[in-house]
Coordinates of C-alpha atoms in Angstrom, one line a residue:
X26 CA -31.5 -87.3 44.7
X27 CA -34.5 -87.9 46.9
X28 CA -36.2 -85.2 48.8
X29 CA -34.7 -86.5 52.0
X30 CA -31.3 -86.5 50.8
X31 CA -31.8 -83.0 49.3
X32 CA -33.1 -81.7 52.6
X33 CA -30.2 -83.3 54.5
X34 CA -27.7 -81.7 52.3
X35 CA -29.2 -78.2 52.5
X36 CA -29.6 -78.5 56.3
X37 CA -25.9 -79.3 56.7
X38 CA -24.9 -76.5 54.2
X39 CA -27.1 -74.3 56.5
X40 CA -25.4 -75.4 59.6
X41 CA -22.0 -75.3 58.6
X42 CA -22.0 -71.9 56.9
X43 CA -23.9 -70.5 60.3
X44 CA -20.4 -71.0 62.2
X45 CA -18.7 -67.9 60.5
X46 CA -21.7 -65.9 61.3
X47 CA -21.5 -66.9 64.9
X48 CA -17.8 -65.9 64.7
X49 CA -18.6 -62.7 63.2
X50 CA -21.0 -61.7 66.1
X51 CA -19.1 -63.1 69.1
X52 CA -15.6 -63.3 67.8
X53 CA -12.8 -61.2 66.3
X54 CA -14.1 -61.9 62.7
X55 CA -15.6 -58.5 62.4
X56 CA -12.3 -56.8 62.7
X57 CA -10.8 -58.8 59.7
X58 CA -11.9 -57.1 56.5
X59 CA -11.9 -60.0 54.2
X60 CA -13.7 -62.3 56.6
X61 CA -16.1 -59.6 57.4
X62 CA -16.9 -59.1 53.7
X63 CA -17.3 -62.9 53.2
X64 CA -19.7 -63.3 56.1
X65 CA -21.7 -60.3 54.9
X66 CA -22.0 -61.0 51.2
X67 CA -21.5 -64.7 50.8
X68 CA -22.3 -66.7 53.9
X69 CA -25.3 -64.8 55.2
X70 CA -27.2 -64.7 51.9
X71 CA -26.6 -68.4 51.5
X72 CA -27.7 -69.0 54.9
X73 CA -31.1 -67.1 54.3
X74 CA -31.6 -68.8 50.9
X75 CA -31.0 -72.3 52.3
X76 CA -33.3 -71.5 55.2
X77 CA -35.9 -70.3 52.9
X78 CA -35.6 -73.4 50.8
X79 CA -36.0 -75.7 53.7
X80 CA -39.1 -73.7 54.8
X81 CA -40.9 -73.2 51.4
X82 CA -38.9 -75.4 49.0
X83 CA -41.8 -77.6 48.4
X84 CA -44.1 -74.5 47.3
X85 CA -41.3 -73.4 44.9
X86 CA -41.1 -76.9 43.3
X87 CA -44.7 -76.9 42.9
X88 CA -44.8 -73.5 41.3
X89 CA -42.0 -74.5 38.9
X90 CA -43.9 -77.7 37.8
X91 CA -46.9 -75.7 36.8
X92 CA -44.9 -73.6 34.4

């Protein structure tokens, strides 16, 4: 997988998983216990990690190559 393909896949994961967070904030998802837990413990951490990877992924890859 090239860097451009990897970035495109991670970007789409980031965008798609952000939709439930918007529903949690503006919609009735917060009142549903299972959906609320999924947003808090699955979707949001994956969004944070994918955003961090899009921002600093090149730095992590360089550090891993040094090992």
